[in-house]
mmCIF file of C-alpha atoms in Angstrom:
data_model
loop_
_atom_site.group_PDB
_atom_site.id
_atom_site.type_symbol
_atom_site.label_atom_id
_atom_site.label_comp_id
_atom_site.label_asym_id
_atom_site.label_seq_id
_atom_site.Cartn_x
_atom_site.Cartn_y
_atom_site.Cartn_z
ATOM 1 C CA MET A 955 -11.220 3.604 10.230
ATOM 2 C CA LEU A 956 -9.314 0.629 9.236
ATOM 3 C CA LYS A 957 -6.636 -1.197 11.182
ATOM 4 C CA ALA A 958 -4.290 -2.285 8.435
ATOM 5 C CA ASP A 959 -1.486 -4.832 8.930
ATOM 6 C CA LEU A 960 0.301 -4.239 5.725
ATOM 7 C CA HIS A 961 2.705 -7.246 5.803
ATOM 8 C CA ILE A 962 1.456 -10.759 6.473
ATOM 9 C CA HIS A 963 2.673 -14.191 5.183
ATOM 10 C CA THR A 964 0.807 -17.321 4.225
ATOM 11 C CA LYS A 965 1.571 -21.051 3.699
ATOM 12 C CA TYR A 966 2.569 -19.935 0.240
ATOM 13 C CA SER A 967 5.764 -18.458 1.655
ATOM 14 C CA SER A 968 8.509 -21.082 2.058
ATOM 15 C CA ASP A 969 9.053 -19.941 5.698
ATOM 16 C CA CYS A 970 5.402 -19.887 6.734
ATOM 17 C CA ASN A 971 2.954 -22.711 7.111
ATOM 18 C CA THR A 972 -0.119 -20.638 8.230
ATOM 19 C CA PRO A 973 -3.314 -21.472 6.223
ATOM 20 C CA LEU A 974 -5.344 -18.670 4.923
ATOM 21 C CA GLU A 975 -8.278 -19.506 7.178
ATOM 22 C CA LYS A 976 -6.321 -19.149 10.259
ATOM 23 C CA ILE A 977 -5.239 -15.702 9.228
ATOM 24 C CA ILE A 978 -8.939 -14.752 8.521
ATOM 25 C CA ASN A 979 -10.052 -16.145 12.060
ATOM 26 C CA ARG A 980 -7.140 -14.198 13.847
ATOM 27 C CA CYS A 981 -7.944 -10.930 12.127
ATOM 28 C CA LEU A 982 -11.624 -11.171 12.888
ATOM 29 C CA LYS A 983 -10.713 -11.921 16.427
ATOM 30 C CA ILE A 984 -8.484 -8.983 17.122
ATOM 31 C CA GLY A 985 -10.146 -6.454 14.817
ATOM 32 C CA ILE A 986 -7.666 -6.323 11.923
ATOM 33 C CA ASN A 987 -9.965 -5.332 8.931
ATOM 34 C CA CYS A 988 -7.391 -4.729 6.232
ATOM 35 C CA ILE A 989 -4.283 -6.691 5.346
ATOM 36 C CA ALA A 990 -1.557 -6.962 2.682
ATOM 37 C CA ILE A 991 -0.701 -10.520 1.979
ATOM 38 C CA SER A 992 3.129 -10.344 0.863
ATOM 39 C CA ASP A 993 4.534 -13.936 0.494
ATOM 40 C CA HIS A 994 7.959 -14.397 -0.783
ATOM 41 C CA GLY A 995 8.205 -14.884 -4.429
ATOM 42 C CA THR A 996 4.334 -15.550 -5.098
ATOM 43 C CA ALA A 997 1.095 -13.627 -5.260
ATOM 44 C CA GLU A 998 -0.865 -16.862 -5.303
ATOM 45 C CA GLY A 999 -1.808 -16.776 -1.792
ATOM 46 C CA ALA A 1000 -2.733 -13.186 -1.799
ATOM 47 C CA LEU A 1001 -4.938 -13.435 -4.913
ATOM 48 C CA LYS A 1002 -6.788 -16.549 -3.037
ATOM 49 C CA MET A 1003 -7.110 -14.700 0.260
ATOM 50 C CA GLN A 1004 -8.802 -11.763 -1.734
ATOM 51 C CA SER A 1005 -11.600 -14.118 -2.665
ATOM 52 C CA LEU A 1006 -12.021 -15.523 0.621
ATOM 53 C CA ALA A 1007 -11.625 -12.801 3.201
ATOM 54 C CA PRO A 1008 -14.688 -10.629 4.432
ATOM 55 C CA PHE A 1009 -12.408 -7.639 4.656
ATOM 56 C CA LYS A 1010 -9.868 -5.785 2.481
ATOM 57 C CA VAL A 1011 -7.094 -7.672 1.105
ATOM 58 C CA ILE A 1012 -4.176 -6.040 -0.809
ATOM 59 C CA VAL A 1013 -2.292 -8.408 -3.142
ATOM 60 C CA ALA A 1014 1.318 -7.970 -2.374
ATOM 61 C CA GLU A 1015 4.579 -9.792 -2.785
ATOM 62 C CA GLU A 1016 8.110 -9.664 -1.490
ATOM 63 C CA ILE A 1017 10.191 -9.918 -4.660
ATOM 64 C CA LEU A 1018 13.981 -10.807 -4.182
ATOM 65 C CA THR A 1019 16.349 -9.043 -6.395
ATOM 66 C CA PRO A 1020 20.104 -9.451 -6.250
ATOM 67 C CA HIS A 1021 20.268 -6.403 -4.005
ATOM 68 C CA GLY A 1022 17.479 -7.339 -1.599
ATOM 69 C CA GLU A 1023 13.810 -7.465 -1.312
ATOM 70 C CA ILE A 1024 11.203 -5.156 -2.872
ATOM 71 C CA MET A 1025 7.493 -5.207 -2.134
ATOM 72 C CA GLY A 1026 5.065 -4.825 -4.989
ATOM 73 C CA MET A 1027 1.502 -3.909 -3.789
ATOM 74 C CA PHE A 1028 -1.787 -3.945 -5.819
ATOM 75 C CA LEU A 1029 -0.635 -6.597 -7.996
ATOM 76 C CA LYS A 1030 -2.359 -8.785 -10.400
ATOM 77 C CA GLU A 1031 0.067 -11.698 -10.748
ATOM 78 C CA THR A 1032 3.282 -13.090 -9.551
ATOM 79 C CA ILE A 1033 6.500 -11.249 -10.334
ATOM 80 C CA PRO A 1034 9.571 -13.584 -10.582
ATOM 81 C CA SER A 1035 12.369 -13.183 -8.145
ATOM 82 C CA GLY A 1036 15.957 -12.601 -9.534
ATOM 83 C CA LEU A 1037 15.155 -9.620 -11.698
ATOM 84 C CA SER A 1038 17.366 -6.478 -11.276
ATOM 85 C CA VAL A 1039 16.042 -3.776 -9.119
ATOM 86 C CA GLU A 1040 15.041 -1.693 -12.136
ATOM 87 C CA GLN A 1041 13.282 -4.697 -13.814
ATOM 88 C CA THR A 1042 11.361 -5.415 -10.740
ATOM 89 C CA ILE A 1043 10.199 -2.008 -10.395
ATOM 90 C CA SER A 1044 9.246 -1.960 -14.178
ATOM 91 C CA GLN A 1045 7.135 -5.089 -13.665
ATOM 92 C CA ILE A 1046 5.350 -3.622 -10.619
ATOM 93 C CA ARG A 1047 4.528 -0.477 -12.604
ATOM 94 C CA THR A 1048 3.306 -2.495 -15.559
ATOM 95 C CA GLN A 1049 0.800 -4.104 -13.341
ATOM 96 C CA GLY A 1050 -0.374 -0.712 -12.009
ATOM 97 C CA GLY A 1051 1.031 -1.619 -8.549
ATOM 98 C CA LEU A 1052 2.932 0.391 -5.936
ATOM 99 C CA VAL A 1053 6.623 0.131 -4.990
ATOM 100 C CA CYS A 1054 7.252 -0.412 -1.292
ATOM 101 C CA VAL A 1055 10.559 -1.031 0.500
ATOM 102 C CA PRO A 1056 9.931 -3.505 3.470
ATOM 103 C CA HIS A 1057 12.206 -3.767 6.398
ATOM 104 C CA PRO A 1058 14.670 -1.108 5.368
ATOM 105 C CA PHE A 1059 17.972 -0.444 7.125
ATOM 106 C CA ASP A 1060 17.513 -3.686 9.225
ATOM 107 C CA ILE A 1061 21.289 -4.638 9.589
ATOM 108 C CA PHE A 1062 20.011 -8.295 10.767
ATOM 109 C CA ARG A 1063 18.115 -8.813 7.768
ATOM 110 C CA PRO A 1064 20.045 -10.324 4.851
ATOM 111 C CA SER A 1065 17.079 -9.781 2.508
ATOM 112 C CA ALA A 1066 16.765 -6.068 3.402
ATOM 113 C CA LEU A 1067 17.280 -3.760 0.241
ATOM 114 C CA ASP A 1068 20.840 -2.395 0.104
ATOM 115 C CA SER A 1069 20.795 0.996 1.714
ATOM 116 C CA GLY A 1070 22.770 2.575 -1.117
ATOM 117 C CA ILE A 1071 20.264 1.222 -3.451
ATOM 118 C CA ILE A 1072 17.383 2.664 -1.609
ATOM 119 C CA GLU A 1073 18.874 6.106 -1.824
ATOM 120 C CA GLU A 1074 19.414 5.654 -5.548
ATOM 121 C CA ILE A 1075 15.725 4.553 -6.280
ATOM 122 C CA ALA A 1076 14.159 7.103 -3.763
ATOM 123 C CA ASP A 1077 12.194 8.920 -6.509
ATOM 124 C CA GLN A 1078 10.615 5.615 -7.630
ATOM 125 C CA ILE A 1079 9.617 4.466 -4.135
ATOM 126 C CA ASP A 1080 5.949 4.944 -3.270
ATOM 127 C CA ILE A 1081 5.887 3.569 0.325
ATOM 128 C CA VAL A 1082 8.482 2.712 2.912
ATOM 129 C CA GLU A 1083 7.853 0.312 5.854
ATOM 130 C CA VAL A 1084 8.772 2.500 8.797
ATOM 131 C CA PHE A 1085 7.793 -0.171 11.369
ATOM 132 C CA ASN A 1086 8.275 -3.900 10.933
ATOM 133 C CA SER A 1087 7.601 -5.855 14.339
ATOM 134 C CA ARG A 1088 10.320 -8.545 13.342
ATOM 135 C CA ALA A 1089 13.057 -5.750 13.168
ATOM 136 C CA PRO A 1090 14.833 -6.233 16.638
ATOM 137 C CA LEU A 1091 16.295 -2.649 17.038
ATOM 138 C CA PRO A 1092 14.486 0.844 16.864
ATOM 139 C CA GLN A 1093 17.291 2.422 14.875
ATOM 140 C CA ALA A 1094 16.069 0.693 11.680
ATOM 141 C CA SER A 1095 12.577 2.307 12.318
ATOM 142 C CA ILE A 1096 14.182 5.618 12.979
ATOM 143 C CA LYS A 1097 16.327 5.597 9.782
ATOM 144 C CA ALA A 1098 13.129 4.527 7.733
ATOM 145 C CA GLN A 1099 11.203 7.472 9.144
ATOM 146 C CA THR A 1100 13.865 9.798 8.419
ATOM 147 C CA PHE A 1101 14.259 8.592 4.821
ATOM 148 C CA ALA A 1102 10.449 8.792 4.378
ATOM 149 C CA ASP A 1103 10.430 12.335 5.711
ATOM 150 C CA LYS A 1104 13.177 13.354 3.525
ATOM 151 C CA TYR A 1105 11.698 12.370 0.308
ATOM 152 C CA GLY A 1106 7.956 12.793 1.190
ATOM 153 C CA ILE A 1107 7.276 9.139 0.886
ATOM 154 C CA ALA A 1108 4.288 7.384 2.346
ATOM 155 C CA LYS A 1109 4.835 5.342 5.454
ATOM 156 C CA SER A 1110 3.497 1.742 6.267
ATOM 157 C CA ALA A 1111 3.771 -0.648 9.085
ATOM 158 C CA GLY A 1112 3.241 -4.303 9.330
ATOM 159 C CA SER A 1113 3.715 -7.209 11.741
ATOM 160 C CA ASP A 1114 5.531 -9.467 9.007
ATOM 161 C CA ALA A 1115 3.621 -12.260 10.476
ATOM 162 C CA HIS A 1116 4.752 -15.714 9.867
ATOM 163 C CA THR A 1117 2.451 -17.292 12.583
ATOM 164 C CA PRO A 1118 -1.261 -16.321 13.465
ATOM 165 C CA ARG A 1119 -0.361 -14.801 16.799
ATOM 166 C CA GLU A 1120 1.937 -12.133 15.338
ATOM 167 C CA ILE A 1121 -0.850 -10.627 13.143
ATOM 168 C CA GLY A 1122 -1.567 -7.238 14.453
ATOM 169 C CA ASN A 1123 1.663 -6.577 16.174
ATOM 170 C CA ALA A 1124 2.041 -3.661 13.928
ATOM 171 C CA TYR A 1125 -0.637 -1.940 11.875
ATOM 172 C CA VAL A 1126 -1.843 1.521 10.344
ATOM 173 C CA GLU A 1127 -4.784 3.223 11.457
ATOM 174 C CA MET A 1128 -6.106 4.654 8.265
ATOM 175 C CA PRO A 1129 -9.329 5.883 6.493
ATOM 176 C CA GLU A 1130 -11.197 3.558 4.161
ATOM 177 C CA PHE A 1131 -10.011 3.539 0.666
ATOM 178 C CA ASN A 1132 -10.931 2.606 -2.773
ATOM 179 C CA GLY A 1133 -8.305 1.401 -4.907
ATOM 180 C CA ARG A 1134 -4.692 2.026 -5.393
ATOM 181 C CA ASP A 1135 -4.384 5.847 -5.371
ATOM 182 C CA ASP A 1136 -7.045 6.272 -2.724
ATOM 183 C CA PHE A 1137 -4.902 3.873 -0.628
ATOM 184 C CA LEU A 1138 -1.762 5.958 -1.091
ATOM 185 C CA GLN A 1139 -3.587 9.114 0.069
ATOM 186 C CA ALA A 1140 -5.356 7.284 2.990
ATOM 187 C CA LEU A 1141 -1.970 6.111 4.148
ATOM 188 C CA ARG A 1142 -0.381 9.483 4.288
ATOM 189 C CA THR A 1143 -3.002 10.254 6.862
ATOM 190 C CA GLY A 1144 -2.488 7.103 8.683
ATOM 191 C CA LYS A 1145 -1.127 6.494 12.250
ATOM 192 C CA VAL A 1146 1.437 3.584 12.733
ATOM 193 C CA VAL A 1147 0.680 1.414 15.939
ATOM 194 C CA GLY A 1148 2.720 -1.426 17.006
ATOM 195 C CA HIS A 1149 5.341 -3.292 19.215
ATOM 196 C CA ARG A 1150 8.230 -5.511 18.531
ATOM 197 C CA THR A 1151 7.921 -9.205 18.281
ATOM 198 C CA SER A 1152 10.276 -11.406 20.310
ATOM 199 C CA PRO A 1153 13.459 -12.364 18.412
ATOM 200 C CA LEU A 1154 12.869 -15.943 19.284
ATOM 201 C CA ILE A 1155 9.959 -16.206 16.734
ATOM 202 C CA HIS A 1156 12.791 -16.134 14.133
ATOM 203 C CA PHE A 1157 13.596 -19.866 15.247
ATOM 204 C CA VAL A 1158 10.215 -20.779 14.164
ATOM 205 C CA THR A 1159 10.651 -19.302 10.644
ATOM 206 C CA SER A 1160 14.029 -21.079 10.357
ATOM 207 C CA TRP A 1161 12.624 -24.314 11.313
ATOM 208 C CA THR A 1162 9.579 -23.914 8.840
ATOM 209 C CA LYS A 1163 12.123 -22.942 6.087
ATOM 210 C CA LEU A 1164 14.291 -25.902 6.681
ATOM 211 C CA LYS A 1165 11.348 -28.411 6.836
ATOM 212 C CA SER A 1166 10.039 -26.970 3.367
ATOM 213 C CA ARG A 1167 13.707 -27.491 1.901
ATOM 214 C CA LEU A 1168 13.827 -31.036 3.123
ATOM 215 C CA LYS A 1169 10.287 -31.803 1.555
ATOM 216 C CA ARG A 1170 11.624 -30.618 -1.889
ATOM 217 C CA GLN A 1171 14.512 -32.792 -1.665
#
């Protein structure tokens, strides 16, 4: 069985400074043997990680649309931010990827995809993240579970780690898989495991993001 943390960030995200090697070491230490690298606005870190890690790495990306973020999984290259929801989904499909909605219904997350849009595109969603360790309240998870059950959508979970110690705070216990379609089937039989990260961790993320902006000025 795999312990799959399906939402991890690296130094390629503007709000994270974790090197790829530290992520690999942390995963090996705690027994996480499958990850999805889902940096903001780029698949570059995920593609590099895939060539380095001694375990399964899914190339993903959190793509910001005018209505919030959509995660593409099993990508081959970066999808630009700023496209419409429809264009973003089309780009994911063109690459043979899966459409995932990260941290849905999280009222404290400005980047969460608009709940009305989620309902409108329900038939185009492959995966819903039903547990995100950085979502502070359980109501978001309950709503996500209900939504996924209503439409028969596969359920994922992830730590949304922006620091090494967060890795593994949430994961899915699931069978081994080979490729996109096999992953989706394995995910449907998986078991979500996890706990919530302290909200104080957001101060670390905000500070990292501020430093990144200052460097660019």
